[in-house]
mmCIF file of C-alpha atoms in Angstrom:
data_model
loop_
_atom_site.group_PDB
_atom_site.id
_atom_site.type_symbol
_atom_site.label_atom_id
_atom_site.label_comp_id
_atom_site.label_asym_id
_atom_site.label_seq_id
_atom_site.Cartn_x
_atom_site.Cartn_y
_atom_site.Cartn_z
ATOM 1 C CA MET A 6 0.164 -27.691 41.706
ATOM 2 C CA SER A 7 2.739 -29.135 39.418
ATOM 3 C CA LEU A 8 4.897 -26.935 37.298
ATOM 4 C CA GLN A 9 6.327 -27.986 33.924
ATOM 5 C CA ALA A 10 9.575 -26.316 32.932
ATOM 6 C CA THR A 11 9.976 -25.714 29.233
ATOM 7 C CA PRO A 12 13.536 -24.881 28.190
ATOM 8 C CA ALA A 13 13.928 -22.063 25.744
ATOM 9 C CA ARG A 14 14.796 -23.261 22.291
ATOM 10 C CA SER A 15 17.677 -21.761 20.412
ATOM 11 C CA SER A 16 16.827 -20.080 17.147
ATOM 12 C CA ARG A 17 19.914 -21.641 15.643
ATOM 13 C CA ILE A 18 19.068 -24.436 13.247
ATOM 14 C CA THR A 19 20.855 -27.658 13.948
ATOM 15 C CA LYS A 20 21.609 -30.126 11.182
ATOM 16 C CA THR A 21 20.872 -33.797 11.388
ATOM 17 C CA ARG A 22 23.932 -35.763 12.366
ATOM 18 C CA ARG A 23 24.671 -39.077 10.725
ATOM 19 C CA THR A 24 27.468 -41.490 10.367
ATOM 20 C CA SER A 25 29.752 -40.424 7.547
ATOM 21 C CA ALA A 26 30.566 -42.860 4.804
ATOM 22 C CA SER A 27 34.150 -41.698 5.058
ATOM 23 C CA ALA A 28 34.544 -43.965 8.073
ATOM 24 C CA ALA A 29 34.190 -46.804 5.618
ATOM 25 C CA LEU A 30 37.318 -45.722 3.792
ATOM 26 C CA GLY A 31 39.484 -47.983 5.935
ATOM 27 C CA LEU A 32 41.043 -50.155 3.302
ATOM 28 C CA LYS A 33 41.085 -53.866 4.050
ATOM 29 C CA ARG A 34 44.165 -55.866 3.306
ATOM 30 C CA ALA A 35 43.708 -58.171 0.348
ATOM 31 C CA LEU A 36 46.827 -60.215 1.030
ATOM 32 C CA SER A 37 47.056 -63.529 2.807
ATOM 33 C CA SER A 38 50.429 -63.006 4.469
ATOM 34 C CA PRO A 39 50.397 -60.665 7.490
ATOM 35 C CA SER A 40 53.191 -58.227 8.002
ATOM 36 C CA SER A 41 55.936 -59.184 10.354
ATOM 37 C CA ALA A 42 57.020 -55.583 10.694
ATOM 38 C CA ARG A 43 55.987 -53.298 13.529
ATOM 39 C CA PRO A 44 52.208 -52.858 13.176
ATOM 40 C CA ARG A 45 50.837 -49.449 12.401
ATOM 41 C CA LYS A 46 47.787 -48.051 14.088
ATOM 42 C CA ARG A 47 44.827 -47.237 11.943
ATOM 43 C CA LEU A 48 43.701 -43.643 11.953
ATOM 44 C CA SER A 49 40.493 -43.391 13.962
ATOM 45 C CA LEU A 50 37.788 -41.270 12.397
ATOM 46 C CA PRO A 51 34.934 -39.599 14.279
ATOM 47 C CA SER A 52 31.776 -41.661 14.014
ATOM 48 C CA GLU A 53 29.352 -38.747 14.187
ATOM 49 C CA LYS A 54 29.657 -35.867 11.743
ATOM 50 C CA SER A 55 27.472 -33.092 10.505
ATOM 51 C CA VAL A 56 26.858 -32.757 6.794
ATOM 52 C CA PRO A 57 27.553 -29.463 5.018
ATOM 53 C CA CYS A 58 24.591 -27.915 3.268
ATOM 54 C CA ASN A 59 26.158 -27.426 -0.135
ATOM 55 C CA ASP A 60 29.365 -26.928 -2.091
ATOM 56 C CA ASP A 61 29.468 -23.232 -1.149
ATOM 57 C CA ASP A 62 30.464 -24.061 2.426
ATOM 58 C CA GLN A 63 34.207 -24.018 2.948
ATOM 59 C CA LEU A 64 35.388 -26.921 5.059
ATOM 60 C CA ASP A 65 37.095 -26.461 8.390
ATOM 61 C CA ASP A 66 40.799 -27.268 8.382
ATOM 62 C CA THR A 67 42.563 -28.407 11.541
ATOM 63 C CA GLY A 68 45.916 -28.104 9.792
ATOM 64 C CA VAL A 69 46.499 -31.860 9.910
ATOM 65 C CA ILE A 70 47.268 -33.480 6.560
ATOM 66 C CA ALA A 71 45.935 -37.030 6.553
ATOM 67 C CA SER A 72 47.992 -39.886 5.147
ATOM 68 C CA LEU A 73 46.741 -43.037 3.502
ATOM 69 C CA ALA A 74 49.834 -44.846 4.773
ATOM 70 C CA THR A 75 48.311 -45.110 8.254
ATOM 71 C CA ASP A 76 45.467 -47.247 6.925
ATOM 72 C CA LEU A 77 47.615 -50.109 5.684
ATOM 73 C CA ASN A 78 50.165 -52.501 7.084
ATOM 74 C CA PHE A 79 52.518 -54.004 4.496
ATOM 75 C CA ARG A 80 56.159 -54.922 4.770
ATOM 76 C CA ASP A 81 57.462 -54.787 1.180
ATOM 77 C CA VAL A 82 56.846 -53.429 -2.309
ATOM 78 C CA PRO A 83 55.451 -56.713 -3.765
ATOM 79 C CA GLN A 84 52.709 -56.645 -1.121
ATOM 80 C CA TYR A 85 51.820 -53.059 -2.039
ATOM 81 C CA MET A 86 51.721 -54.089 -5.675
ATOM 82 C CA GLU A 87 49.485 -57.080 -4.992
ATOM 83 C CA TYR A 88 47.077 -54.954 -2.994
ATOM 84 C CA ILE A 89 46.909 -52.296 -5.736
ATOM 85 C CA ARG A 90 46.422 -54.868 -8.495
ATOM 86 C CA ASN A 91 43.656 -56.718 -6.622
ATOM 87 C CA ASN A 92 41.674 -53.619 -5.666
ATOM 88 C CA MET A 93 41.508 -51.604 -8.877
ATOM 89 C CA PHE A 94 37.888 -52.474 -9.704
ATOM 90 C CA SER A 95 34.687 -52.977 -7.751
ATOM 91 C CA ASP A 96 32.821 -56.259 -7.897
ATOM 92 C CA MET A 97 30.044 -56.408 -10.452
ATOM 93 C CA PRO A 98 26.836 -55.370 -8.633
ATOM 94 C CA GLU A 99 23.796 -57.648 -8.680
ATOM 95 C CA LYS A 100 21.590 -54.948 -10.194
ATOM 96 C CA ALA A 101 24.145 -53.626 -12.642
ATOM 97 C CA GLY A 102 21.774 -52.201 -15.215
ATOM 98 C CA MET A 103 23.854 -53.765 -18.012
ATOM 99 C CA ASN A 104 23.022 -56.542 -20.417
ATOM 100 C CA SER A 105 25.088 -59.710 -20.594
ATOM 101 C CA THR A 106 27.140 -58.452 -23.529
ATOM 102 C CA ARG A 107 28.170 -55.298 -21.715
ATOM 103 C CA ILE A 108 28.924 -57.206 -18.505
ATOM 104 C CA ALA A 109 31.209 -59.556 -20.441
ATOM 105 C CA GLN A 110 32.882 -56.556 -22.083
ATOM 106 C CA VAL A 111 33.560 -54.926 -18.706
ATOM 107 C CA LEU A 112 34.920 -58.102 -17.114
ATOM 108 C CA ASN A 113 37.163 -58.851 -20.086
ATOM 109 C CA TYR A 114 38.460 -55.290 -20.027
ATOM 110 C CA GLN A 115 39.333 -55.635 -16.353
ATOM 111 C CA ARG A 116 41.157 -58.911 -16.963
ATOM 112 C CA ARG A 117 43.230 -57.374 -19.755
ATOM 113 C CA MET A 118 44.870 -54.838 -17.468
ATOM 114 C CA PRO A 119 48.654 -55.384 -17.425
ATOM 115 C CA PRO A 120 50.426 -56.339 -14.150
ATOM 116 C CA PHE A 121 51.643 -52.766 -13.754
ATOM 117 C CA VAL A 122 51.301 -50.236 -10.927
ATOM 118 C CA THR A 123 52.513 -46.661 -10.813
ATOM 119 C CA ILE A 124 55.268 -45.632 -8.430
ATOM 120 C CA SER A 125 53.057 -42.769 -7.240
ATOM 121 C CA HIS A 126 50.393 -45.260 -6.111
ATOM 122 C CA VAL A 127 52.926 -47.229 -4.083
ATOM 123 C CA ASP A 128 54.227 -43.983 -2.580
ATOM 124 C CA ALA A 129 50.695 -43.005 -1.484
ATOM 125 C CA LEU A 130 50.450 -46.155 0.639
ATOM 126 C CA SER A 131 53.993 -46.180 1.989
ATOM 127 C CA THR A 132 55.646 -44.108 4.685
ATOM 128 C CA SER A 133 58.825 -43.356 2.760
ATOM 129 C CA SER A 134 59.252 -42.887 -0.988
ATOM 130 C CA THR A 135 63.033 -43.113 -0.545
ATOM 131 C CA LYS A 136 62.702 -46.521 1.058
ATOM 132 C CA VAL A 137 60.396 -47.648 -1.757
ATOM 133 C CA GLU A 138 62.859 -46.460 -4.394
ATOM 134 C CA ARG A 139 65.750 -48.268 -2.734
ATOM 135 C CA GLU A 140 63.761 -51.485 -2.391
ATOM 136 C CA ILE A 141 62.676 -51.388 -6.045
ATOM 137 C CA ALA A 142 66.322 -51.099 -7.078
ATOM 138 C CA GLU A 143 67.246 -54.138 -4.995
ATOM 139 C CA LEU A 144 64.290 -56.192 -6.254
ATOM 140 C CA ALA A 145 65.061 -55.269 -9.869
ATOM 141 C CA GLN A 146 68.644 -56.430 -9.462
ATOM 142 C CA ALA A 147 67.343 -59.714 -8.049
ATOM 143 C CA GLY A 148 64.986 -60.160 -11.011
ATOM 144 C CA ILE A 149 61.815 -59.926 -8.914
ATOM 145 C CA VAL A 150 60.414 -56.667 -10.282
ATOM 146 C CA ARG A 151 61.132 -54.605 -13.366
ATOM 147 C CA ARG A 152 60.966 -50.822 -13.453
ATOM 148 C CA VAL A 153 58.832 -49.536 -16.320
ATOM 149 C CA THR A 154 58.946 -46.073 -17.831
ATOM 150 C CA ILE A 155 56.562 -45.226 -20.664
ATOM 151 C CA PRO A 156 57.675 -42.080 -22.545
ATOM 152 C CA ASN A 157 55.370 -39.109 -23.094
ATOM 153 C CA ARG A 158 53.059 -39.971 -20.201
ATOM 154 C CA GLY A 159 53.728 -37.046 -17.876
ATOM 155 C CA VAL A 160 56.669 -36.105 -15.715
ATOM 156 C CA GLY A 161 57.537 -36.402 -12.058
ATOM 157 C CA ALA A 162 55.113 -37.910 -9.562
ATOM 158 C CA ALA A 163 52.151 -37.247 -11.868
ATOM 159 C CA ALA A 164 53.551 -39.466 -14.641
ATOM 160 C CA VAL A 165 51.163 -42.323 -15.374
ATOM 161 C CA GLY A 166 53.918 -44.206 -17.194
ATOM 162 C CA ASP A 167 56.412 -44.476 -14.325
ATOM 163 C CA GLY A 168 55.767 -47.778 -12.631
ATOM 164 C CA VAL A 169 56.849 -51.265 -11.767
ATOM 165 C CA ALA A 170 55.742 -54.798 -12.625
ATOM 166 C CA LEU A 171 56.370 -58.208 -11.096
ATOM 167 C CA VAL A 172 58.593 -60.253 -13.380
ATOM 168 C CA ARG A 173 56.758 -63.520 -12.678
ATOM 169 C CA GLU A 174 53.460 -61.995 -13.830
ATOM 170 C CA TRP A 175 55.139 -60.492 -16.887
ATOM 171 C CA GLN A 176 56.655 -63.831 -17.848
ATOM 172 C CA SER A 177 53.375 -65.646 -17.158
ATOM 173 C CA LEU A 178 51.738 -63.455 -19.811
ATOM 174 C CA ALA A 179 54.420 -64.486 -22.290
ATOM 175 C CA HIS A 180 54.011 -68.175 -21.397
ATOM 176 C CA ALA A 181 50.227 -67.964 -21.818
ATOM 177 C CA HIS A 182 50.293 -66.236 -25.206
ATOM 178 C CA GLY A 183 48.650 -68.460 -27.793
ATOM 179 C CA VAL A 184 50.411 -67.207 -30.930
ATOM 180 C CA LEU A 185 54.069 -67.115 -29.946
ATOM 181 C CA SER A 186 56.017 -70.340 -30.333
ATOM 182 C CA ASP A 187 57.394 -72.070 -27.251
ATOM 183 C CA HIS A 188 60.907 -71.512 -28.534
ATOM 184 C CA LEU A 189 60.334 -67.739 -28.832
ATOM 185 C CA LYS A 190 58.637 -67.552 -25.421
ATOM 186 C CA ASN A 191 61.612 -69.233 -23.758
ATOM 187 C CA LYS A 192 64.045 -67.032 -25.650
ATOM 188 C CA TYR A 193 62.210 -63.860 -24.618
ATOM 189 C CA ILE A 194 62.089 -64.906 -20.958
ATOM 190 C CA ALA A 195 65.773 -65.813 -21.042
ATOM 191 C CA LEU A 196 66.551 -62.318 -22.338
ATOM 192 C CA MET A 197 64.558 -60.806 -19.470
ATOM 193 C CA ASP A 198 66.460 -62.905 -16.935
ATOM 194 C CA THR A 199 69.805 -62.035 -18.503
ATOM 195 C CA ASN A 200 69.020 -58.305 -18.505
ATOM 196 C CA PRO A 201 67.050 -57.719 -15.269
ATOM 197 C CA THR A 202 67.751 -53.974 -15.125
ATOM 198 C CA SER A 203 68.563 -53.156 -18.731
ATOM 199 C CA SER A 204 66.495 -50.553 -20.527
ATOM 200 C CA THR A 205 66.779 -52.251 -23.903
ATOM 201 C CA ILE A 206 67.960 -55.400 -25.602
ATOM 202 C CA PRO A 207 70.157 -55.402 -28.714
ATOM 203 C CA GLY A 208 68.372 -56.132 -31.959
ATOM 204 C CA ILE A 209 70.933 -58.759 -32.902
ATOM 205 C CA ALA A 210 69.698 -60.896 -29.976
ATOM 206 C CA LEU A 211 66.584 -61.713 -32.023
ATOM 207 C CA THR A 212 65.887 -62.492 -35.651
ATOM 208 C CA PRO A 213 63.700 -60.101 -37.696
ATOM 209 C CA PRO A 214 60.738 -62.551 -37.716
ATOM 210 C CA GLU A 215 61.037 -62.941 -33.926
ATOM 211 C CA ILE A 216 61.077 -59.164 -33.498
ATOM 212 C CA SER A 217 57.943 -58.850 -35.649
ATOM 213 C CA ALA A 218 56.125 -61.563 -33.673
ATOM 214 C CA LEU A 219 57.003 -60.097 -30.258
ATOM 215 C CA SER A 220 56.107 -56.582 -31.398
ATOM 216 C CA ALA A 221 52.723 -57.699 -32.724
ATOM 217 C CA ALA A 222 52.045 -59.435 -29.382
ATOM 218 C CA GLY A 223 52.931 -56.291 -27.419
ATOM 219 C CA PHE A 224 56.041 -57.695 -25.718
ATOM 220 C CA LEU A 225 58.527 -55.570 -27.643
ATOM 221 C CA THR A 226 58.611 -52.013 -28.961
ATOM 222 C CA SER A 227 61.130 -50.133 -31.049
ATOM 223 C CA SER A 228 63.615 -48.015 -29.163
ATOM 224 C CA PRO A 229 63.682 -44.277 -29.931
ATOM 225 C CA ALA A 230 66.707 -43.216 -31.925
ATOM 226 C CA THR A 231 69.502 -42.135 -29.621
ATOM 227 C CA ASN A 232 73.197 -41.579 -29.967
ATOM 228 C CA ASN A 233 75.575 -44.439 -29.337
ATOM 229 C CA HIS A 234 76.567 -43.161 -25.920
ATOM 230 C CA SER A 235 73.169 -42.551 -24.388
ATOM 231 C CA SER A 236 70.473 -44.782 -22.985
ATOM 232 C CA PHE A 237 67.372 -44.566 -20.875
ATOM 233 C CA PHE A 238 69.411 -45.794 -17.927
ATOM 234 C CA ALA A 239 71.493 -42.610 -18.045
ATOM 235 C CA ALA A 240 68.728 -40.265 -19.211
ATOM 236 C CA PRO A 241 68.497 -36.937 -17.368
ATOM 237 C CA GLY A 242 65.988 -37.216 -14.588
ATOM 238 C CA ALA A 243 66.262 -40.981 -14.323
ATOM 239 C CA SER A 244 66.584 -42.306 -10.813
ATOM 240 C CA SER A 245 70.126 -42.923 -9.658
ATOM 241 C CA LEU A 246 68.855 -45.757 -7.476
ATOM 242 C CA THR A 247 67.330 -47.856 -10.228
ATOM 243 C CA SER A 248 67.891 -48.799 -13.804
ATOM 244 C CA ILE A 249 64.829 -48.190 -15.875
ATOM 245 C CA SER A 250 63.228 -50.695 -18.213
ATOM 246 C CA THR A 251 61.404 -48.680 -20.823
ATOM 247 C CA SER A 252 58.066 -50.089 -21.853
ATOM 248 C CA GLY A 253 55.532 -48.925 -24.382
ATOM 249 C CA SER A 254 55.552 -45.815 -26.511
ATOM 250 C CA ARG A 255 53.248 -42.927 -27.244
ATOM 251 C CA HIS A 256 50.893 -45.516 -28.804
ATOM 252 C CA ALA A 257 49.178 -48.537 -27.252
ATOM 253 C CA ALA A 258 51.481 -51.526 -26.834
ATOM 254 C CA GLY A 259 50.819 -54.166 -29.452
ATOM 255 C CA SER A 260 49.201 -51.737 -31.885
ATOM 256 C CA LEU A 261 50.480 -51.112 -35.380
ATOM 257 C CA ASN A 262 51.523 -47.598 -34.421
ATOM 258 C CA ALA A 263 53.566 -48.969 -31.521
ATOM 259 C CA VAL A 264 55.904 -50.621 -33.998
ATOM 260 C CA GLY A 265 56.089 -47.711 -36.383
ATOM 261 C CA GLY A 266 52.851 -47.523 -38.360
ATOM 262 C CA ILE A 267 51.928 -49.169 -41.620
ATOM 263 C CA SER A 268 54.319 -52.028 -42.434
ATOM 264 C CA GLY A 269 56.394 -51.016 -39.418
ATOM 265 C CA THR A 270 58.208 -48.410 -41.509
ATOM 266 C CA HIS A 271 59.860 -45.082 -40.880
ATOM 267 C CA HIS A 272 60.216 -45.596 -37.134
ATOM 268 C CA MET A 273 63.889 -46.401 -37.323
ATOM 269 C CA HIS A 274 66.566 -46.754 -39.993
ATOM 270 C CA GLY A 275 65.997 -47.511 -43.648
ATOM 271 C CA GLY A 276 62.201 -47.216 -43.903
ATOM 272 C CA THR A 277 61.772 -50.982 -44.297
ATOM 273 C CA SER A 278 59.545 -53.373 -42.403
ATOM 274 C CA LEU A 279 60.606 -55.046 -39.166
ATOM 275 C CA SER A 280 61.072 -58.385 -40.843
ATOM 276 C CA SER A 281 63.143 -57.068 -43.748
ATOM 277 C CA ARG A 282 65.204 -54.135 -42.502
ATOM 278 C CA PRO A 283 68.801 -54.923 -41.535
ATOM 279 C CA ILE A 284 69.579 -55.374 -37.835
ATOM 280 C CA THR A 285 72.814 -53.685 -36.835
ATOM 281 C CA SER A 286 74.838 -53.621 -33.640
ATOM 282 C CA THR A 287 73.286 -50.241 -32.761
ATOM 283 C CA THR A 288 69.665 -51.362 -33.198
ATOM 284 C CA SER A 289 67.831 -51.889 -29.928
ATOM 285 C CA PHE A 290 64.331 -52.709 -28.729
ATOM 286 C CA ASN A 291 62.452 -52.215 -25.477
ATOM 287 C CA PHE A 292 60.751 -54.828 -23.332
ATOM 288 C CA SER A 293 57.025 -54.094 -23.224
ATOM 289 C CA LEU A 294 53.853 -55.213 -21.474
ATOM 290 C CA PRO A 295 50.756 -55.812 -23.617
ATOM 291 C CA ASN A 296 47.891 -53.331 -23.126
ATOM 292 C CA THR A 297 49.973 -50.688 -21.370
ATOM 293 C CA GLY A 298 48.457 -48.093 -23.696
ATOM 294 C CA THR A 299 44.947 -49.107 -22.611
ATOM 295 C CA TYR A 300 45.980 -48.883 -18.966
ATOM 296 C CA THR A 301 47.575 -45.443 -19.175
ATOM 297 C CA LYS A 302 44.638 -44.039 -21.167
ATOM 298 C CA LEU A 303 42.163 -45.270 -18.546
ATOM 299 C CA LEU A 304 44.278 -43.931 -15.694
ATOM 300 C CA SER A 305 44.763 -40.505 -17.301
ATOM 301 C CA GLU A 306 41.037 -40.097 -17.926
ATOM 302 C CA ALA A 307 40.147 -41.263 -14.408
ATOM 303 C CA ARG A 308 42.576 -38.811 -12.808
ATOM 304 C CA THR A 309 41.137 -35.986 -14.904
ATOM 305 C CA HIS A 310 37.550 -36.856 -13.980
ATOM 306 C CA PHE A 311 38.420 -37.098 -10.287
ATOM 307 C CA SER A 312 40.053 -33.663 -10.388
ATOM 308 C CA ASN A 313 37.140 -32.176 -12.335
ATOM 309 C CA ILE A 314 34.673 -33.214 -9.622
ATOM 310 C CA LEU A 315 36.622 -31.055 -7.163
ATOM 311 C CA LYS A 316 37.061 -28.215 -9.666
ATOM 312 C CA LYS A 317 33.295 -27.834 -9.869
ATOM 313 C CA THR A 318 33.073 -26.958 -6.164
ATOM 314 C CA LYS A 319 33.515 -23.362 -5.026
ATOM 315 C CA PHE A 320 36.642 -23.929 -2.944
ATOM 316 C CA LYS A 321 38.006 -26.886 -4.949
ATOM 317 C CA GLU A 322 37.409 -29.201 -1.991
ATOM 318 C CA ALA A 323 34.780 -31.613 -0.693
ATOM 319 C CA PRO A 324 34.126 -33.981 2.209
ATOM 320 C CA LEU A 325 35.410 -37.444 1.490
ATOM 321 C CA ASP A 326 31.992 -39.113 1.666
ATOM 322 C CA MET A 327 30.442 -36.555 -0.692
ATOM 323 C CA LEU A 328 33.274 -37.035 -3.182
ATOM 324 C CA HIS A 329 32.840 -40.797 -2.919
ATOM 325 C CA GLU A 330 29.141 -40.550 -3.731
ATOM 326 C CA ARG A 331 29.782 -38.342 -6.738
ATOM 327 C CA TRP A 332 32.444 -40.696 -8.109
ATOM 328 C CA ASP A 333 29.927 -43.526 -7.828
ATOM 329 C CA GLY A 334 27.318 -41.365 -9.558
ATOM 330 C CA GLY A 335 24.861 -41.735 -6.715
ATOM 331 C CA ALA A 336 24.386 -45.417 -7.549
ATOM 332 C CA GLY A 337 23.503 -47.549 -4.554
ATOM 333 C CA ALA A 338 23.710 -44.606 -2.132
ATOM 334 C CA THR A 339 20.473 -45.855 -0.604
ATOM 335 C CA ASP A 340 18.290 -48.842 -1.280
ATOM 336 C CA ARG A 341 15.521 -46.961 -3.068
ATOM 337 C CA THR A 342 12.520 -49.168 -3.778
ATOM 338 C CA SER A 343 8.907 -48.505 -4.586
ATOM 339 C CA ALA A 344 5.916 -49.917 -2.718
ATOM 340 C CA ARG A 345 5.966 -52.862 -5.135
ATOM 341 C CA GLY A 346 9.652 -53.523 -4.430
ATOM 342 C CA ASP A 347 10.965 -52.118 -7.704
ATOM 343 C CA PHE A 348 14.381 -50.469 -7.628
ATOM 344 C CA LYS A 349 14.103 -46.696 -8.140
ATOM 345 C CA GLY A 350 17.718 -45.548 -7.676
ATOM 346 C CA VAL A 351 20.468 -44.915 -10.248
ATOM 347 C CA LEU A 352 21.624 -48.165 -11.792
ATOM 348 C CA PRO A 353 25.440 -48.580 -11.784
ATOM 349 C CA GLY A 354 25.518 -49.267 -15.507
ATOM 350 C CA ARG A 355 24.273 -45.725 -16.169
ATOM 351 C CA THR A 356 27.061 -44.035 -14.202
ATOM 352 C CA LYS A 357 30.404 -42.837 -15.528
ATOM 353 C CA LYS A 358 32.157 -45.111 -13.038
ATOM 354 C CA TRP A 359 30.973 -48.147 -15.002
ATOM 355 C CA LYS A 360 30.368 -46.697 -18.478
ATOM 356 C CA GLN A 361 33.770 -45.022 -18.848
ATOM 357 C CA PHE A 362 35.945 -46.401 -16.060
ATOM 358 C CA TYR A 363 34.745 -50.025 -15.996
ATOM 359 C CA GLY A 364 34.012 -50.070 -12.276
ATOM 360 C CA MET A 365 37.182 -48.396 -10.995
ATOM 361 C CA ARG A 366 36.958 -48.114 -7.207
ATOM 362 C CA PHE A 367 36.835 -44.722 -5.537
ATOM 363 C CA GLU A 368 39.493 -45.673 -2.977
ATOM 364 C CA TRP A 369 41.829 -46.798 -5.763
ATOM 365 C CA ILE A 370 41.674 -43.572 -7.782
ATOM 366 C CA LEU A 371 41.903 -41.544 -4.561
ATOM 367 C CA GLU A 372 45.193 -43.278 -3.760
ATOM 368 C CA GLU A 373 46.426 -42.608 -7.300
ATOM 369 C CA CYS A 374 45.623 -38.902 -7.132
ATOM 370 C CA VAL A 375 47.115 -38.490 -3.647
ATOM 371 C CA GLY A 376 50.323 -40.236 -4.709
ATOM 372 C CA ALA A 377 50.536 -38.159 -7.878
ATOM 373 C CA GLY A 378 50.239 -34.956 -5.837
ATOM 374 C CA LEU A 379 47.004 -33.902 -7.544
ATOM 375 C CA VAL A 380 44.970 -33.834 -4.310
ATOM 376 C CA GLU A 381 45.574 -34.023 -0.587
ATOM 377 C CA LEU A 382 43.564 -35.264 2.375
ATOM 378 C CA PHE A 383 43.065 -33.078 5.428
ATOM 379 C CA GLU A 384 41.232 -33.353 8.728
ATOM 380 C CA THR A 385 38.277 -30.997 9.110
ATOM 381 C CA GLY A 386 37.404 -31.746 12.730
ATOM 382 C CA SER A 387 33.708 -31.636 11.789
ATOM 383 C CA VAL A 388 33.003 -33.862 8.774
ATOM 384 C CA GLY A 389 35.963 -36.201 9.010
ATOM 385 C CA ARG A 390 38.406 -36.054 6.139
ATOM 386 C CA GLY A 391 38.243 -33.566 3.334
ATOM 387 C CA VAL A 392 39.860 -33.697 -0.092
ATOM 388 C CA ARG A 393 41.184 -30.671 -1.982
ATOM 389 C CA LEU A 394 43.087 -29.951 -5.138
ATOM 390 C CA THR A 395 46.732 -29.029 -4.652
ATOM 391 C CA THR A 396 46.934 -26.860 -7.768
#
């Protein structure tokens, strides 16, 4: 007689275990030149994780704060900048759910982004913000990068207007501009090379028509009125390691408001237009990148939306893969098709990621928010990494 043993089943309900999408967060290098520095080990994530039932479940916390710096392997600030610039937007999906006009609008918008990255984003990927600051100062002195500070765009690490740009990309934009004369382009670039770390250039270095042309193109903005002994280089709170090149204003670079409103009046002395008002030895202007206003507006709105996703959860935190799916709007989470092969999921073009943020990648905005101190990553020990608000 054969006996069949039947083990007693636990009344505890077990949840289906699956591979978390957070393991896919490992960010691939987009640069051709490998680092010659000591390689860093990538942070290994558990491959099997249980999924929390809902937002009311508080995540476990092992007490380990995760760092994005362990996922990358770069040796200098220009490589960080190249990576950030090349990975801001996702590729256009095949089934975008957008007509050709909208697709062209999105792609053109992406191409118009200035060659600018925030210091907080670089800090999120680096192991030492002090080292980054020192290197930026050295590169600025050598004319390789230019520090950019846009007033009225936040303070401290959360400032969206505190960043850096590669000089060669900046000057390439000036060279490629179709309206400026070759003589003015060369003169502008020569002024940049002569003043690699200066916050402003004297107005007498350019003629009034040249100032008007550069301002209309977004390469120059009026300097806020200051006393004769002060400058942005010596402004309270400015870094002692770098000299700051001020770019932009409270309005979008290249707009009429950026140069003082109608007829360019009332933004400085005399109330006359840029081309007619007298240029004195105390008049100064700021170097500017075109479309910086568009960039900072997009970044501010994206940071706010990212934070709001977490604010809607009970404990202001969420597993990384769940947060990723919500940023993407559920688009492409699974390949949903009907029996006839028709797509039944959420089309990307209907999500906020593509409608409002033009395809901004989840990993990119995560890095921005971590660097700005708005959120932090932590190890849960059960569902991989979690993300929570810091305030």
